Amino acid sequence: MYRTHNCGELRLGHAGEQVTLAGWTAAKRDFGQLTFIDLRDRYGITQLVFDMDTQPELCEQARKIGREWVLQIDGVVRERSNKNPDRPTGDIEIDVRSLRVLNASKVPPFTIEEDTDGGDEIRMKYRYLDIRRAPVKEKIIFRSKVAIETRKHLADEGFIEIETPYLIKSTPEGARDFVVPSRMNAGEFYALPQSPQTFKQILMVAGMDKYFQIVKCFRDEDLRADRQPEFTQIDCEMAFVEQEDILNTFERLTKHLYKSVLGIELPDFPRISYDEAMQKYGSDKPDLRFDMAFTELDSLVKGKGFPVFDNVELVVGINTRGQASQFSNKDIKKLTSWLQRPQIGAKGLVHVKWNEDGTIKSSVGKFYTDEQLKTWLEAMDARPGDMLLILAGEKDATRKQLSELRLEMAGRMELIDPTVIKPLWVVDFPLLEWDEESQRFHAMHHPFTSPTKADMDKMNSTDRAVLSSIKADAYDLVINGAEIGGGSIRIHDRELQMKNFHLLGFTPEEAESQFGFLMGAFEYGAPPHGGIAFGLDRLCAIMQGEKSIRDYIAFPKNNQGRDVMIDAPSSIDEEQLKELHLQLDLPEQ
Ligand code: ASP
């Protein structure tokens, strides 16, 4: 037997017991007379003691042990004189009687502790050492709990878990596909699924009502901050349901996960429409842990002789409470430059300060009287000491910019309480989104999403404005400003699906060749159906108040999409290329 106990479980109650432990050498302290070793495993750290007086040979042996050596020891549990209240095993230590080195270790390239001196790249290269560190290990264990509770809960609700294939053909969900060449079918390629979307819909046609899967999805996107080319979804589909059924089912799942994993009872989730979210927060994933909602000022500011405001689509602002005295002119200039960076792209920033002494100061004071400025302050529920920050321009862009400013200000004003959890459903998304560049509509969610019953007739329109106003039966779950997942009621009728493809710029032939299998299935008794998918990696990060999903993934890719541990992607040899009927035409290095 390698061990009688693990390194995290011994307590004062075990004093006097003979035990065998196995683990890694987390630290060694050699004081000549006494040598201490902290023995670590997945469960914790236990202190071992070697005493020169009583066990000189053993003590000599212990002094030679290096960091991360794998040991097995026998010894007796005893109360520690110098207790460590920060460690669950801190009341005891092991008086070691025998020691076996199970394996030696090279000196690790970074410290394996809570805080490490290792940079990202080196941690990823030696990920097996990184995972020995408590913060990474705990995130991976946390993820496992969330996954297991998800399975339990969905199984209890009558869902069945079905695997769908990874070697498929393209499903367009807005990203590029990863492709896999087929050896047996020269010149042909599989694609890795961006999601199991079409398969889960076909499972509904197949009668496998209430499907779920915890599934890898692959998207070959440029890796913006905190995205991974492969990530995991909690993917679901149900038949004979309406939006309401799906929202309720997944609200119950989310509540169950918070309760069972974190012990937190969540109240019912509010719902807001996409339009309201955009109007009040400039974002379809608003962070509701703080308020600072937008106020549109057009009716108050236009037609008063300030040409900048007169000639724009939207003038909109936020009230930053108590900030009048916090921002000097220089600070405001800095904030303006921050907003003008290309990443945000605002033209300028207008501010109105209502000073504590009652005076009003504004960057547009030349154009407006104090009386007029007061109407703005009133509209934004300001008090003396507050400062309004106002942006103007094209509607969508300005809202987006103000959304960035709202988040930035909340950060600076320390309005975000990390212990607060604010979930919400965003509903009534537009079905179609006009893309100026390609001069065509894109599906806001994906092409299988159904318009709402009320807007069904608009699908026959040829008027771009009418088409843009079609609402989808689609929804997103947002928690603390992060999109946890989304889904929709689907089209389950060939004709309507064809119409949607047509609006999205597919020719009938393209639609048929890419999705004939799905539309064909619709002709054999497709039930009304809908579903949703949550991002498991992101959900875990948000549940723990973490910004990055990286450490919830055991072996993540870096920002270039590389796995630096195994060094992938990598080239393959001539022989393999030939077999796959591939010829490389690489640019000269
Ligand atoms: N397949 C969708 C996605 O990956 C989710 C859904 O509509 O169920 O976002």
PDB file of N, CA and C in Angstrom, residues 219-254:
ATOM      1  N   ARG A 219     -13.183  26.744 -32.798  1.00  0.00           N
ATOM      2  CA  ARG A 219     -13.385  27.919 -33.650  1.00  0.00           C
ATOM      3  C   ARG A 219     -12.027  28.546 -33.954  1.00  0.00           C
ATOM      4  N   ASP A 220     -11.749  28.653 -35.239  1.00  0.00           N
ATOM      5  CA  ASP A 220     -10.439  29.155 -35.648  1.00  0.00           C
ATOM      6  C   ASP A 220     -10.482  30.675 -35.776  1.00  0.00           C
ATOM      7  N   GLU A 221     -10.625  31.330 -34.631  1.00  0.00           N
ATOM      8  CA  GLU A 221     -10.720  32.785 -34.642  1.00  0.00           C
ATOM      9  C   GLU A 221      -9.370  33.381 -34.291  1.00  0.00           C
ATOM     10  N   ASP A 222      -9.205  34.656 -34.643  1.00  0.00           N
ATOM     11  CA  ASP A 222      -8.045  35.354 -34.118  1.00  0.00           C
ATOM     12  C   ASP A 222      -8.270  35.442 -32.623  1.00  0.00           C
ATOM     13  N   LEU A 223      -7.243  35.094 -31.861  1.00  0.00           N
ATOM     14  CA  LEU A 223      -7.485  34.932 -30.437  1.00  0.00           C
ATOM     15  C   LEU A 223      -7.448  36.265 -29.721  1.00  0.00           C
ATOM     16  N   ARG A 224      -8.623  36.816 -29.562  1.00  0.00           N
ATOM     17  CA  ARG A 224      -8.702  38.011 -28.739  1.00  0.00           C
ATOM     18  C   ARG A 224      -8.517  37.556 -27.296  1.00  0.00           C
ATOM     19  N   ALA A 225      -8.387  38.555 -26.424  1.00  0.00           N
ATOM     20  CA  ALA A 225      -8.120  38.260 -25.027  1.00  0.00           C
ATOM     21  C   ALA A 225      -9.051  37.157 -24.520  1.00  0.00           C
ATOM     22  N   ASP A 226      -8.457  36.181 -23.914  1.00  0.00           N
ATOM     23  CA  ASP A 226      -9.210  35.178 -23.186  1.00  0.00           C
ATOM     24  C   ASP A 226     -10.200  34.371 -24.025  1.00  0.00           C
ATOM     25  N   ARG A 227      -9.804  34.051 -25.222  1.00  0.00           N
ATOM     26  CA  ARG A 227     -10.566  33.077 -26.014  1.00  0.00           C
ATOM     27  C   ARG A 227      -9.644  31.899 -26.244  1.00  0.00           C
ATOM     28  N   GLN A 228     -10.225  30.747 -26.425  1.00  0.00           N
ATOM     29  CA  GLN A 228      -9.449  29.552 -26.717  1.00  0.00           C
ATOM     30  C   GLN A 228      -9.979  28.940 -28.006  1.00  0.00           C
ATOM     31  N   PRO A 229      -9.099  28.427 -28.860  1.00  0.00           N
ATOM     32  CA  PRO A 229      -9.570  27.829 -30.110  1.00  0.00           C
ATOM     33  C   PRO A 229     -10.412  26.572 -29.868  1.00  0.00           C
ATOM     34  N   GLU A 230     -10.139  25.855 -28.774  1.00  0.00           N
ATOM     35  CA  GLU A 230     -11.064  24.790 -28.390  1.00  0.00           C
ATOM     36  C   GLU A 230     -11.569  25.094 -26.996  1.00  0.00           C
ATOM     37  N   PHE A 231     -12.862  25.006 -26.832  1.00  0.00           N
ATOM     38  CA  PHE A 231     -13.466  25.321 -25.544  1.00  0.00           C
ATOM     39  C   PHE A 231     -14.638  24.366 -25.344  1.00  0.00           C
ATOM     40  N   THR A 232     -15.224  24.426 -24.155  1.00  0.00           N
ATOM     41  CA  THR A 232     -16.234  23.422 -23.826  1.00  0.00           C
ATOM     42  C   THR A 232     -17.590  24.063 -23.600  1.00  0.00           C
ATOM     43  N   GLN A 233     -18.612  23.439 -24.165  1.00  0.00           N
ATOM     44  CA  GLN A 233     -19.971  23.917 -23.935  1.00  0.00           C
ATOM     45  C   GLN A 233     -20.784  22.888 -23.167  1.00  0.00           C
ATOM     46  N   ILE A 234     -21.696  23.409 -22.354  1.00  0.00           N
ATOM     47  CA  ILE A 234     -22.800  22.587 -21.853  1.00  0.00           C
ATOM     48  C   ILE A 234     -23.886  22.813 -22.892  1.00  0.00           C
ATOM     49  N   ASP A 235     -24.087  21.832 -23.757  1.00  0.00           N
ATOM     50  CA  ASP A 235     -24.919  22.034 -24.930  1.00  0.00           C
ATOM     51  C   ASP A 235     -26.234  21.274 -24.764  1.00  0.00           C
ATOM     52  N   CYS A 236     -27.342  21.916 -25.079  1.00  0.00           N
ATOM     53  CA  CYS A 236     -28.646  21.282 -24.849  1.00  0.00           C
ATOM     54  C   CYS A 236     -29.607  21.577 -25.971  1.00  0.00           C
ATOM     55  N   GLU A 237     -30.578  20.698 -26.098  1.00  0.00           N
ATOM     56  CA  GLU A 237     -31.673  20.921 -27.035  1.00  0.00           C
ATOM     57  C   GLU A 237     -32.906  20.210 -26.493  1.00  0.00           C
ATOM     58  N   MET A 238     -34.065  20.821 -26.700  1.00  0.00           N
ATOM     59  CA  MET A 238     -35.322  20.229 -26.220  1.00  0.00           C
ATOM     60  C   MET A 238     -36.375  20.377 -27.310  1.00  0.00           C
ATOM     61  N   ALA A 239     -37.288  19.411 -27.346  1.00  0.00           N
ATOM     62  CA  ALA A 239     -38.383  19.494 -28.310  1.00  0.00           C
ATOM     63  C   ALA A 239     -39.686  19.841 -27.579  1.00  0.00           C
ATOM     64  N   PHE A 240     -40.653  20.339 -28.335  1.00  0.00           N
ATOM     65  CA  PHE A 240     -41.951  20.747 -27.783  1.00  0.00           C
ATOM     66  C   PHE A 240     -41.784  21.752 -26.649  1.00  0.00           C
ATOM     67  N   VAL A 241     -40.985  22.757 -26.888  1.00  0.00           N
ATOM     68  CA  VAL A 241     -40.764  23.789 -25.873  1.00  0.00           C
ATOM     69  C   VAL A 241     -40.882  25.172 -26.504  1.00  0.00           C
ATOM     70  N   GLU A 242     -41.156  26.117 -25.624  1.00  0.00           N
ATOM     71  CA  GLU A 242     -41.098  27.522 -26.014  1.00  0.00           C
ATOM     72  C   GLU A 242     -39.934  28.151 -25.257  1.00  0.00           C
ATOM     73  N   GLN A 243     -39.620  29.377 -25.638  1.00  0.00           N
ATOM     74  CA  GLN A 243     -38.532  30.105 -24.979  1.00  0.00           C
ATOM     75  C   GLN A 243     -38.622  29.998 -23.448  1.00  0.00           C
ATOM     76  N   GLU A 244     -39.841  30.198 -22.946  1.00  0.00           N
ATOM     77  CA  GLU A 244     -40.063  30.196 -21.506  1.00  0.00           C
ATOM     78  C   GLU A 244     -39.557  28.892 -20.856  1.00  0.00           C
ATOM     79  N   ASP A 245     -39.834  27.761 -21.505  1.00  0.00           N
ATOM     80  CA  ASP A 245     -39.413  26.468 -20.945  1.00  0.00           C
ATOM     81  C   ASP A 245     -37.891  26.389 -20.860  1.00  0.00           C
ATOM     82  N   ILE A 246     -37.237  26.891 -21.889  1.00  0.00           N
ATOM     83  CA  ILE A 246     -35.771  26.782 -21.915  1.00  0.00           C
ATOM     84  C   ILE A 246     -35.149  27.718 -20.876  1.00  0.00           C
ATOM     85  N   LEU A 247     -35.652  28.948 -20.821  1.00  0.00           N
ATOM     86  CA  LEU A 247     -35.115  29.880 -19.821  1.00  0.00           C
ATOM     87  C   LEU A 247     -35.298  29.297 -18.423  1.00  0.00           C
ATOM     88  N   ASN A 248     -36.482  28.752 -18.151  1.00  0.00           N
ATOM     89  CA  ASN A 248     -36.711  28.206 -16.809  1.00  0.00           C
ATOM     90  C   ASN A 248     -35.794  27.025 -16.524  1.00  0.00           C
ATOM     91  N   THR A 249     -35.630  26.158 -17.494  1.00  0.00           N
ATOM     92  CA  THR A 249     -34.776  24.978 -17.289  1.00  0.00           C
ATOM     93  C   THR A 249     -33.332  25.398 -16.991  1.00  0.00           C
ATOM     94  N   PHE A 250     -32.846  26.378 -17.739  1.00  0.00           N
ATOM     95  CA  PHE A 250     -31.436  26.747 -17.548  1.00  0.00           C
ATOM     96  C   PHE A 250     -31.216  27.717 -16.411  1.00  0.00           C
ATOM     97  N   GLU A 251     -32.280  28.395 -16.022  1.00  0.00           N
ATOM     98  CA  GLU A 251     -32.182  29.184 -14.793  1.00  0.00           C
ATOM     99  C   GLU A 251     -32.086  28.213 -13.609  1.00  0.00           C
ATOM    100  N   ARG A 252     -32.874  27.137 -13.659  1.00  0.00           N
ATOM    101  CA  ARG A 252     -32.778  26.125 -12.584  1.00  0.00           C
ATOM    102  C   ARG A 252     -31.384  25.508 -12.562  1.00  0.00           C
ATOM    103  N   LEU A 253     -30.822  25.199 -13.737  1.00  0.00           N
ATOM    104  CA  LEU A 253     -29.475  24.617 -13.774  1.00  0.00           C
ATOM    105  C   LEU A 253     -28.459  25.587 -13.149  1.00  0.00           C
ATOM    106  N   THR A 254     -28.538  26.854 -13.551  1.00  0.00           N
ATOM    107  CA  THR A 254     -27.574  27.836 -13.034  1.00  0.00           C
ATOM    108  C   THR A 254     -27.701  27.962 -11.516  1.00  0.00           C
TER     109      THR A 254
END
